[in-house]
CSV table of C-alpha atoms and ligand atoms in Angstrom, one decimal:
chain,number,residue,atom,x,y,z
D,1,MET,CA,13.1,-68.1,20.2
D,2,ASP,CA,12.0,-66.0,22.9
D,3,SER,CA,8.7,-64.4,23.3
D,4,LEU,CA,7.0,-62.2,25.7
D,5,LEU,CA,4.0,-63.4,28.2
D,6,ILE,CA,2.2,-60.2,29.1
D,7,ARG,CA,-0.5,-60.7,31.8
D,8,GLY,CA,-2.6,-57.4,31.5
D,9,GLY,CA,-4.8,-55.4,33.9
D,10,ARG,CA,-2.4,-54.0,35.7
D,11,LYS,CA,-1.8,-50.0,36.3
D,12,LEU,CA,1.5,-48.7,35.3
D,13,VAL,CA,2.8,-46.3,37.8
D,14,GLY,CA,6.0,-45.0,38.6
D,15,GLU,CA,9.0,-43.0,37.7
D,16,ILE,CA,12.0,-44.6,35.7
D,17,GLU,CA,14.8,-43.6,33.2
D,18,VAL,CA,15.3,-44.7,29.9
D,19,SER,CA,18.5,-45.7,28.4
D,20,GLY,CA,20.8,-43.9,25.7
D,21,SER,CA,19.1,-43.3,22.1
D,22,LYS,CA,19.1,-46.0,19.9
D,23,ASN,CA,19.0,-44.0,16.8
D,24,ILE,CA,21.6,-41.3,17.9
D,25,ALA,CA,23.9,-44.4,19.2
D,26,LEU,CA,23.6,-45.5,15.4
D,27,ALA,CA,24.3,-42.2,14.0
D,28,VAL,CA,27.5,-41.7,16.1
D,29,LEU,CA,28.5,-45.1,15.5
D,30,SER,CA,28.2,-44.5,11.5
D,31,SER,CA,30.4,-41.4,11.7
D,32,ILE,CA,32.9,-42.5,14.5
D,33,VAL,CA,35.2,-43.6,11.7
D,34,LEU,CA,36.0,-40.2,11.0
D,35,ALA,CA,37.9,-40.0,14.5
D,36,GLU,CA,41.3,-40.4,14.2
D,37,GLU,CA,42.0,-40.7,17.8
D,38,PRO,CA,40.1,-42.9,20.6
D,39,VAL,CA,36.5,-42.1,21.5
D,40,LEU,CA,34.6,-43.1,24.6
D,41,LEU,CA,31.1,-43.0,24.4
D,42,ARG,CA,28.6,-43.0,27.3
D,43,ASN,CA,25.3,-44.4,28.0
D,44,VAL,CA,25.4,-46.5,24.8
D,45,PRO,CA,22.1,-48.9,24.7
D,46,ASN,CA,23.2,-52.4,24.8
D,47,ILE,CA,21.0,-53.7,22.1
D,48,SER,CA,21.2,-55.9,19.3
D,49,ASP,CA,21.5,-52.8,16.9
D,50,THR,CA,24.6,-51.1,18.4
D,51,ARG,CA,26.0,-54.7,19.2
D,52,ILE,CA,25.9,-55.3,15.3
D,53,LYS,CA,27.1,-51.8,14.7
D,54,THR,CA,30.1,-52.4,16.8
D,55,LYS,CA,31.1,-55.9,15.0
D,56,LEU,CA,30.9,-54.1,11.9
D,57,LEU,CA,33.2,-51.7,13.2
D,58,GLU,CA,35.7,-54.4,14.1
D,59,ILE,CA,35.6,-55.8,10.4
D,60,PHE,CA,36.8,-52.2,9.1
D,61,GLY,CA,39.8,-52.5,11.8
D,62,ALA,CA,38.5,-50.2,14.7
D,63,LYS,CA,39.5,-51.5,18.2
D,64,VAL,CA,36.2,-51.9,20.4
D,65,GLU,CA,35.8,-52.3,23.9
D,66,TRP,CA,32.5,-52.5,25.8
D,67,MET,CA,32.4,-51.8,29.4
D,68,GLY,CA,28.8,-51.8,30.8
D,69,THR,CA,26.9,-49.1,28.6
D,70,ASP,CA,30.6,-47.2,28.2
D,71,VAL,CA,32.0,-48.1,24.5
D,72,LEU,CA,35.7,-47.4,24.0
D,73,VAL,CA,36.1,-47.1,20.2
D,74,ASP,CA,39.6,-46.6,18.4
D,75,CYS,CA,39.2,-46.1,14.8
D,76,SER,CA,43.0,-45.1,14.0
D,77,ASN,CA,44.1,-47.8,12.3
D,78,LEU,CA,41.3,-48.7,9.9
D,79,VAL,CA,41.1,-51.3,7.0
D,80,ALA,CA,39.0,-52.0,4.3
D,81,GLY,CA,37.2,-54.7,5.9
D,82,GLU,CA,34.7,-56.8,3.8
D,83,PRO,CA,31.5,-57.2,6.2
D,84,ASP,CA,29.0,-60.2,5.2
D,85,GLU,CA,26.0,-59.5,3.9
D,86,GLU,CA,23.5,-61.3,6.5
D,87,MET,CA,25.3,-58.7,9.3
D,88,VAL,CA,24.9,-55.6,7.1
D,89,ARG,CA,21.2,-56.5,6.1
D,90,ALA,CA,20.2,-56.5,9.9
D,91,ILE,CA,20.7,-52.9,10.4
D,92,ARG,CA,19.8,-50.4,8.1
D,93,THR,CA,22.5,-47.7,9.2
D,94,SER,CA,25.3,-49.9,8.2
D,95,PHE,CA,24.8,-48.2,4.6
D,96,TYR,CA,25.4,-44.8,6.5
D,97,MET,CA,29.0,-45.9,7.1
D,98,ILE,CA,29.6,-45.5,3.6
D,99,GLY,CA,30.6,-41.8,3.5
D,100,PRO,CA,32.5,-41.7,6.6
D,101,LEU,CA,34.2,-44.3,5.6
D,102,VAL,CA,35.0,-43.7,1.9
D,103,ALA,CA,36.5,-40.3,3.4
D,104,ARG,CA,38.9,-41.9,5.6
D,105,LEU,CA,39.6,-45.3,3.4
D,106,GLY,CA,39.2,-43.8,-0.2
D,107,THR,CA,37.7,-47.0,-1.4
D,108,LEU,CA,35.2,-49.5,0.1
D,109,LYS,CA,32.8,-52.1,-0.5
D,110,MET,CA,29.3,-52.5,1.8
D,111,PRO,CA,26.5,-54.9,1.0
D,112,ALA,CA,22.9,-53.1,0.5
D,113,PRO,CA,21.3,-52.3,3.9
D,114,GLY,CA,18.4,-54.2,5.7
D,115,GLY,CA,16.3,-53.0,8.7
D,116,CYS,CA,12.6,-52.9,9.5
D,117,LYS,CA,10.4,-53.7,6.4
D,118,ILE,CA,8.3,-50.4,7.0
D,119,GLY,CA,8.3,-49.1,3.4
D,120,ALA,CA,10.4,-49.0,0.4
D,121,ARG,CA,13.3,-46.9,2.3
D,122,PRO,CA,15.0,-45.7,-0.9
D,123,VAL,CA,18.7,-44.0,-0.1
D,124,ASP,CA,18.4,-41.8,-3.4
D,125,LEU,CA,19.0,-38.6,-1.5
D,126,HIS,CA,22.1,-40.1,0.2
D,127,LEU,CA,23.7,-41.1,-2.9
D,128,LYS,CA,22.7,-37.5,-4.5
D,129,GLY,CA,24.8,-36.1,-1.6
D,130,LEU,CA,27.7,-38.2,-1.4
D,131,HIS,CA,28.0,-37.8,-5.3
D,132,LEU,CA,28.0,-34.0,-4.9
D,133,LEU,CA,30.7,-34.1,-2.3
D,134,GLY,CA,32.8,-36.1,-5.0
D,135,ALA,CA,32.4,-40.0,-4.1
D,136,LYS,CA,31.6,-42.3,-6.8
D,137,ILE,CA,29.0,-45.0,-5.4
D,138,THR,CA,27.8,-47.9,-7.7
D,139,LEU,CA,25.6,-50.6,-6.8
D,140,ASP,CA,26.2,-54.3,-8.4
D,141,GLY,CA,24.9,-57.6,-7.3
D,142,GLY,CA,23.7,-56.0,-3.9
D,143,ILE,CA,27.2,-54.5,-3.1
D,144,TYR,CA,28.3,-50.7,-3.1
D,145,THR,CA,31.3,-49.9,-4.1
D,146,ALA,CA,32.4,-46.5,-3.1
D,147,THR,CA,35.5,-44.8,-4.0
D,148,GLN,CA,36.8,-41.2,-3.8
D,149,LYS,CA,39.9,-39.2,-5.0
D,150,LYS,CA,38.9,-36.0,-2.9
D,151,LEU,CA,35.8,-34.9,-1.3
D,152,LYS,CA,35.0,-31.5,-2.0
D,153,GLY,CA,32.4,-29.0,0.1
D,154,THR,CA,29.3,-28.7,-2.1
D,155,GLU,CA,25.6,-27.5,-1.7
D,156,VAL,CA,22.9,-30.0,-1.3
D,157,TYR,CA,19.1,-29.7,-1.5
D,158,LEU,CA,16.9,-32.6,-0.1
D,159,ASP,CA,14.1,-33.2,-2.0
D,160,LYS,CA,12.5,-34.4,1.7
D,161,PRO,CA,14.1,-33.8,5.1
D,162,SER,CA,15.7,-37.4,5.6
D,163,ALA,CA,17.3,-37.7,8.9
D,164,GLY,CA,19.4,-40.7,7.5
D,165,ALA,CA,20.6,-38.4,4.5
D,166,THR,CA,21.1,-35.3,6.4
D,167,GLN,CA,23.1,-37.3,9.1
D,168,HIS,CA,25.2,-39.2,6.3
D,169,ILE,CA,25.9,-36.0,4.2
D,170,MET,CA,26.5,-34.0,7.4
D,171,SER,CA,29.4,-36.5,8.4
D,172,THR,CA,30.7,-36.8,5.3
D,173,ALA,CA,31.2,-33.5,4.7
D,174,ALA,CA,33.2,-32.6,8.2
D,175,ARG,CA,35.9,-34.4,6.3
D,176,ALA,CA,35.3,-32.8,2.8
D,177,GLU,CA,37.5,-29.7,1.8
D,178,GLY,CA,35.8,-26.5,2.1
D,179,THR,CA,32.1,-25.6,3.2
D,180,THR,CA,29.0,-27.8,2.5
D,181,ILE,CA,25.6,-26.5,2.9
D,182,ILE,CA,22.5,-28.6,3.2
D,183,ASN,CA,19.5,-27.0,2.7
D,184,ASN,CA,15.9,-28.6,3.7
D,185,ALA,CA,17.7,-30.8,6.3
D,186,ALA,CA,15.9,-32.9,8.7
D,187,MET,CA,15.7,-31.1,12.2
D,188,GLU,CA,15.1,-34.6,14.7
D,189,PRO,CA,16.9,-34.2,17.7
D,190,GLU,CA,19.2,-37.0,16.4
D,191,ILE,CA,20.8,-34.3,14.0
D,192,THR,CA,21.6,-32.1,16.6
D,193,ALA,CA,23.1,-34.6,18.7
D,194,LEU,CA,25.3,-36.0,16.0
D,195,ALA,CA,26.3,-32.5,15.0
D,196,ASP,CA,27.3,-32.0,18.6
D,197,PHE,CA,29.3,-35.4,18.6
D,198,LEU,CA,31.1,-34.5,15.8
D,199,ASN,CA,32.1,-30.7,17.0
D,200,ARG,CA,33.3,-32.3,20.0
D,201,ILE,CA,35.9,-34.3,18.0
D,202,GLY,CA,36.9,-31.3,16.1
D,203,ALA,CA,34.3,-30.8,13.3
D,204,SER,CA,32.8,-27.5,12.6
D,205,ILE,CA,29.1,-27.5,12.0
D,206,GLU,CA,26.7,-24.7,12.6
D,207,GLY,CA,22.6,-25.1,12.1
D,208,ALA,CA,22.0,-28.6,13.0
D,209,GLY,CA,18.1,-28.5,14.3
D,210,THR,CA,17.3,-26.0,11.4
D,211,PRO,CA,16.5,-26.7,7.6
D,212,LYS,CA,20.2,-25.2,7.0
D,213,ILE,CA,23.4,-26.9,8.1
D,214,THR,CA,26.7,-25.4,7.2
D,215,ILE,CA,29.8,-27.7,7.7
D,216,ILE,CA,33.3,-26.3,7.5
D,217,GLY,CA,35.2,-29.7,6.3
D,218,LYS,CA,38.3,-30.5,8.4
D,219,ARG,CA,41.7,-32.3,7.3
D,220,SER,CA,41.1,-34.7,10.0
D,221,LEU,CA,39.2,-35.4,13.2
D,222,GLY,CA,40.5,-36.2,16.5
D,223,GLY,CA,38.8,-37.9,19.4
D,224,GLY,CA,36.9,-37.1,22.6
D,225,ASP,CA,34.0,-38.4,24.9
D,226,TYR,CA,30.6,-38.3,24.3
D,227,LYS,CA,27.3,-39.1,26.4
D,228,ILE,CA,24.5,-40.5,24.5
D,229,PRO,CA,21.4,-38.7,25.0
D,230,ALA,CA,18.1,-40.2,26.3
D,231,ASP,CA,16.0,-42.2,23.8
D,232,ARG,CA,13.0,-40.2,23.2
D,233,ILE,CA,11.0,-43.0,21.7
D,234,GLN,CA,11.4,-45.4,24.2
D,235,ALA,CA,10.5,-42.5,26.7
D,236,GLY,CA,7.4,-41.7,24.6
D,237,THR,CA,6.2,-45.8,24.7
D,238,PHE,CA,6.4,-45.7,28.4
D,239,LEU,CA,4.5,-42.8,29.1
D,240,LEU,CA,2.1,-44.3,27.0
D,241,ALA,CA,2.3,-47.8,28.8
D,242,GLY,CA,1.2,-45.4,31.8
D,243,ALA,CA,-1.5,-43.7,29.7
D,244,ILE,CA,-3.1,-47.0,28.4
D,245,THR,CA,-3.4,-48.8,31.4
D,246,GLY,CA,-4.9,-45.8,33.1
D,247,GLY,CA,-1.9,-45.2,35.1
D,248,ASP,CA,0.3,-42.3,35.7
D,249,VAL,CA,4.3,-42.5,34.9
D,250,THR,CA,7.2,-40.4,35.0
D,251,ILE,CA,10.3,-40.5,32.8
D,252,ARG,CA,13.2,-38.7,34.4
D,253,ASN,CA,16.5,-37.3,32.6
D,254,ILE,CA,15.1,-36.4,29.3
D,255,LEU,CA,14.6,-33.6,27.4
D,256,PRO,CA,10.6,-32.6,27.5
D,257,GLU,CA,10.9,-30.6,24.2
D,258,ASP,CA,11.6,-33.9,22.7
D,259,GLN,CA,8.1,-34.9,23.4
D,260,THR,CA,6.4,-31.8,22.6
D,261,ALA,CA,4.1,-33.5,19.5
D,262,LEU,CA,3.2,-36.4,21.8
D,263,VAL,CA,2.4,-34.4,25.0
D,264,ASN,CA,0.1,-32.2,23.3
D,265,LYS,CA,-1.9,-35.1,21.7
D,266,MET,CA,-2.2,-36.7,25.1
D,267,ARG,CA,-3.5,-33.5,26.4
D,268,GLU,CA,-5.9,-33.5,23.6
D,269,ALA,CA,-6.8,-36.9,24.4
D,270,GLY,CA,-7.8,-36.0,27.8
D,271,ALA,CA,-4.4,-37.1,29.6
D,272,PHE,CA,-3.2,-35.5,32.7
D,273,VAL,CA,0.3,-34.0,31.7
D,274,ASP,CA,3.1,-32.2,33.7
D,275,GLU,CA,6.6,-31.5,33.0
D,276,GLY,CA,9.8,-30.1,34.7
D,277,VAL,CA,13.3,-29.2,32.9
D,278,ASP,CA,14.4,-32.8,32.7
D,279,TRP,CA,11.3,-34.6,33.2
D,280,VAL,CA,7.5,-35.6,31.7
D,281,ARG,CA,4.6,-36.9,33.6
D,282,ILE,CA,1.2,-38.5,32.0
D,283,GLY,CA,-1.2,-39.9,33.9
D,284,ALA,CA,-4.7,-40.9,32.7
D,285,PRO,CA,-7.0,-41.1,35.5
D,286,SER,CA,-10.2,-41.7,33.4
D,287,ARG,CA,-10.9,-43.1,29.7
D,288,LEU,CA,-9.0,-41.2,27.1
D,289,ASN,CA,-11.0,-39.5,24.0
D,290,GLY,CA,-9.9,-40.4,20.5
D,291,VAL,CA,-7.7,-38.0,18.9
D,292,ASN,CA,-6.4,-37.8,15.1
D,293,VAL,CA,-2.7,-38.1,14.5
D,294,THR,CA,-0.6,-37.1,11.3
D,295,THR,CA,2.9,-38.2,11.0
D,296,MET,CA,5.2,-35.6,10.0
D,297,PRO,CA,9.4,-34.9,10.2
D,298,HIS,CA,10.4,-33.1,13.0
D,299,PRO,CA,8.7,-31.2,14.9
D,300,GLY,CA,5.9,-33.0,13.6
D,301,PHE,CA,4.2,-36.1,15.4
D,302,PRO,CA,7.1,-38.7,15.1
D,303,THR,CA,6.4,-41.8,12.9
D,304,ASP,CA,8.1,-44.0,15.5
D,305,MET,CA,5.5,-43.2,18.0
D,306,GLN,CA,2.5,-43.8,15.4
D,307,GLN,CA,2.2,-47.4,16.4
D,308,PRO,CA,2.3,-47.4,20.1
D,309,MET,CA,-0.2,-44.1,19.6
D,310,ALA,CA,-2.3,-46.3,17.7
D,311,ALA,CA,-2.4,-49.1,20.6
D,312,THR,CA,-3.1,-46.4,23.0
D,313,LEU,CA,-6.1,-45.1,21.1
D,314,CYS,CA,-7.6,-48.6,20.5
D,315,VAL,CA,-9.3,-48.4,24.3
D,316,ALA,CA,-10.2,-44.7,23.9
D,317,GLU,CA,-13.4,-43.6,23.4
D,318,GLY,CA,-14.7,-42.4,20.2
D,319,THR,CA,-13.1,-42.7,16.6
D,320,SER,CA,-9.5,-41.8,15.8
D,321,ILE,CA,-8.0,-41.3,12.5
D,322,ILE,CA,-4.1,-42.1,12.2
D,323,GLU,CA,-2.4,-41.0,9.1
D,324,GLU,CA,1.2,-42.0,8.3
D,325,THR,CA,2.9,-40.0,5.9
D,326,ILE,CA,6.7,-41.0,6.4
D,327,TYR,CA,6.7,-45.1,5.6
D,328,GLU,CA,3.7,-46.5,3.7
D,329,SER,CA,4.1,-49.8,4.9
D,330,ARG,CA,4.3,-49.0,8.7
D,331,THR,CA,1.2,-51.1,9.3
D,332,GLY,CA,2.2,-54.5,10.8
D,333,HIS,CA,0.5,-53.9,13.9
D,334,ILE,CA,-3.1,-53.5,12.5
D,335,MET,CA,-4.0,-56.7,12.0
D,336,GLU,CA,-2.7,-58.0,15.3
D,337,LEU,CA,-4.4,-55.5,17.5
D,338,ASN,CA,-7.5,-56.3,15.8
D,339,ARG,CA,-6.9,-60.0,16.9
D,340,MET,CA,-7.1,-58.7,20.6
D,341,GLY,CA,-10.6,-57.1,19.9
D,342,ALA,CA,-9.2,-53.7,18.2
D,343,GLN,CA,-11.6,-52.3,15.9
D,344,ILE,CA,-9.0,-50.8,13.5
D,345,ARG,CA,-9.7,-50.5,9.5
D,346,GLN,CA,-7.5,-49.3,7.1
D,347,GLU,CA,-8.6,-46.3,4.3
D,348,SER,CA,-6.6,-44.8,1.9
D,349,GLY,CA,-3.3,-44.7,3.8
D,350,SER,CA,-4.7,-44.1,7.2
D,351,ALA,CA,-6.0,-46.1,10.1
D,352,VAL,CA,-9.5,-45.5,11.3
D,353,ILE,CA,-9.6,-46.6,15.0
D,354,GLN,CA,-13.1,-47.1,16.6
D,355,GLY,CA,-12.5,-47.3,20.0
D,356,VAL,CA,-13.2,-50.0,22.3
D,357,GLU,CA,-13.9,-50.7,26.0
D,358,SER,CA,-11.4,-53.6,26.5
D,359,LEU,CA,-8.9,-55.8,24.3
D,360,ARG,CA,-8.7,-59.5,24.8
D,361,GLY,CA,-5.1,-61.1,25.4
D,362,ALA,CA,-4.1,-63.3,22.3
D,363,THR,CA,-0.9,-64.7,20.4
D,364,VAL,CA,0.5,-61.8,18.3
D,365,TYR,CA,3.5,-61.2,15.8
D,366,ALA,CA,5.6,-58.3,15.9
D,367,SER,CA,6.2,-57.3,12.3
D,368,ASP,CA,8.5,-54.5,13.1
D,369,LEU,CA,10.2,-52.5,16.0
D,370,ARG,CA,7.6,-50.2,16.8
D,371,ALA,CA,4.7,-52.6,16.0
D,372,GLY,CA,6.2,-54.9,18.6
D,373,ALA,CA,6.3,-52.0,21.2
D,374,ALA,CA,2.4,-51.4,20.3
D,375,LEU,CA,1.6,-55.1,20.8
D,376,CYS,CA,3.2,-54.9,24.2
D,377,LEU,CA,1.1,-52.1,25.4
D,378,ALA,CA,-2.0,-53.4,24.0
D,379,GLY,CA,-1.2,-56.3,26.1
D,380,LEU,CA,-1.0,-54.4,29.2
D,381,VAL,CA,-4.4,-53.6,29.1
D,382,ALA,CA,-5.8,-56.5,27.6
D,383,GLU,CA,-7.8,-59.0,29.5
D,384,GLY,CA,-6.0,-62.2,30.3
D,385,GLU,CA,-2.8,-63.3,28.7
D,386,THR,CA,-0.9,-61.7,25.4
D,387,HIS,CA,2.0,-63.9,24.1
D,388,VAL,CA,3.9,-61.5,21.9
D,389,ARG,CA,6.3,-63.3,19.5
D,390,ASN,CA,9.0,-62.4,17.1
D,391,ILE,CA,10.5,-60.1,19.6
D,392,HIS,CA,13.8,-60.0,18.2
D,393,PHE,CA,12.4,-56.9,16.7
D,394,ILE,CA,11.5,-55.4,20.0
D,395,ASP,CA,15.3,-56.1,21.3
D,396,ARG,CA,16.2,-53.8,18.6
D,397,GLY,CA,15.3,-51.0,20.5
D,398,TYR,CA,14.4,-51.5,23.8
D,399,GLU,CA,16.9,-52.9,26.1
D,400,ALA,CA,15.0,-55.9,28.6
D,401,ILE,CA,11.7,-54.2,27.9
D,402,GLU,CA,10.0,-56.4,30.2
D,403,SER,CA,12.5,-55.4,32.9
D,404,THR,CA,11.1,-51.6,32.6
D,405,LEU,CA,7.5,-52.4,32.2
D,406,ASN,CA,7.9,-54.8,35.5
D,407,ALA,CA,9.7,-51.9,37.3
D,408,LEU,CA,6.3,-49.8,36.3
D,409,GLY,CA,4.4,-52.7,38.0
D,410,ALA,CA,3.4,-54.7,35.0
D,411,ASP,CA,3.7,-58.5,34.6
D,412,VAL,CA,5.8,-59.5,31.8
D,413,GLN,CA,7.9,-62.3,31.2
D,414,ARG,CA,10.9,-63.5,28.7
D,415,VAL,CA,10.0,-67.1,28.4
D,416,THR,CA,11.5,-69.5,25.5
D,417,GLU,CA,9.2,-72.0,23.8
D,418,SER,CA,9.5,-74.8,26.5
D,419,GLU,CA,9.3,-72.6,29.3
D,420,LEU,CA,5.9,-71.2,27.8
D,421,VAL,CA,4.5,-74.9,27.8
D,422,LYS,CA,5.7,-75.1,31.5
D,423,VAL,CA,4.0,-71.6,32.6
D,424,ARG,CA,0.9,-72.3,31.0
B,502,UD1,C1,15.0,-42.5,10.9
B,502,UD1,C2,15.1,-43.6,12.1
B,502,UD1,C3,13.8,-43.8,11.8
B,502,UD1,C4,12.7,-43.0,11.9
B,502,UD1,C5,13.0,-42.2,10.8
B,502,UD1,C6,12.3,-41.0,10.7
B,502,UD1,C7,17.4,-44.2,12.5
B,502,UD1,C8,18.2,-45.5,12.5
B,502,UD1,N1,16.1,-44.7,12.0
B,502,UD1,O1,15.2,-43.5,9.6
B,502,UD1,O2,13.8,-44.9,13.3
B,502,UD1,O3,11.3,-43.7,12.0
B,502,UD1,O4,14.3,-41.7,10.8
B,502,UD1,O5,12.2,-40.0,11.8
B,502,UD1,O6,17.8,-43.3,12.6
B,502,UD1,N2,13.7,-41.2,1.9
B,502,UD1,C9,13.9,-41.1,0.6
B,502,UD1,N3,15.3,-41.3,-0.2
B,502,UD1,C10,16.4,-41.3,0.8
B,502,UD1,C11,16.0,-41.1,2.0
B,502,UD1,C12,14.6,-41.0,2.6
B,502,UD1,O7,13.1,-40.8,-0.1
B,502,UD1,O8,17.5,-41.2,0.4
B,502,UD1,C13,12.6,-41.1,2.6
B,502,UD1,C14,11.9,-42.2,3.4
B,502,UD1,O9,11.5,-43.3,2.4
B,502,UD1,C15,10.8,-41.7,4.3
B,502,UD1,C16,11.5,-40.4,4.4
B,502,UD1,O10,12.5,-39.9,3.4
B,502,UD1,O11,9.6,-41.8,3.4
B,502,UD1,C17,12.2,-40.1,5.7
B,502,UD1,O12,13.3,-41.1,6.1
B,502,UD1,P1,14.6,-40.9,7.0
B,502,UD1,O13,14.2,-39.3,7.8
B,502,UD1,O14,15.6,-41.0,6.2
B,502,UD1,O15,14.6,-41.9,7.8
B,502,UD1,P2,15.6,-43.0,8.4
B,502,UD1,O16,17.1,-42.2,8.4
B,502,UD1,O17,15.8,-44.2,7.6
């Protein structure tokens, strides 16, 4: 199995672009089965999650052609395929296909989902919305069976503004008869992007990006083309890679408003921040100060940036408190960072970080995607070599992370077990 060998101590400086957004691509690929004509998706990140997702689409009869980062998907003839459990468990968003698929097929079976182990991750809000739309969904032996005779528009109130449930209900409602209103909807940029995609293929959705979304259902949706916007979490991660090393990184071709929570926190921590119409620059000419961070639904501080931010604050001056309010178990990075000399203690749902002057390289294990990103950041600033294992988690969200970091001046090598013996 591959791992990453990071030789720390280099300042990361430069300008880069990031790939298309993983979470937008996955949301679009979940709802693409609604399109009865071919769809050309551009700027699709070539990562394990999107590859698995397109394989799942093929099981349900879609024709998929990858051409670099363009993907042509033709769902004109779908079949009630039976995906194997292992494939479905590899990604959580397999579950988000149930609504759009049942809208097209009338009935289907889908094993229960997997994904990163960062909390209980219930799906009750998805099920509530789909039931209100008229779908019957039962779970038996780890397999969901979904059926519907006719989907009808409805009014849904989400007890929590869940991104996944908002996407799932919004896309299913796009093909239900009549009008659906989602109240207390999630406002993440991924919701707005999905609505843009659905509207491009003929849906009628208003209010995405606000707490109230109105969907006027259509009898059928067509095809078209859509460019996946840049990945805001990758952008944030690489901005922090500059900051943690005392460097200066600019990310181009992004939406600066997606980085508002991060750039404000980084300013508060003493970083230099500049931004233009489609770029953000963060530099850290001197040691950062500790800051407190609470994760919140958008536009609050994104939970996906919590672990990379924690790594950055490990070497800041003073104490930082990080409160994770979205996922109770998003803590797998803490023990590993402490192995590198960080001083983090867990206190009733919060991580209290006492900043240290330096970290030391060690062998560490990624427990999930963003924990893996956090360990890479720590490795960039640590003295000596850091060996990050379990990098299949990192590959789920960052396409060849070593190439991007090296383009900014890092020394990161992807190595196999036998190569590791040789390079050491
Ligand atoms: C998506 C993102 C993930 C990000 C998260 C929050 C994808 C593939 N993943 O995950 O990277 O961290 O948004 O921005 O897009 N909840 C319920 N019941 C439900 C659904 C969710 O209680 O039916 C809870 C969850 O346990 C969590 C909170 O709601 O505590 C938010 O989850 P949600 O926004 O749904 O996250 P995901 O869509 O799973």
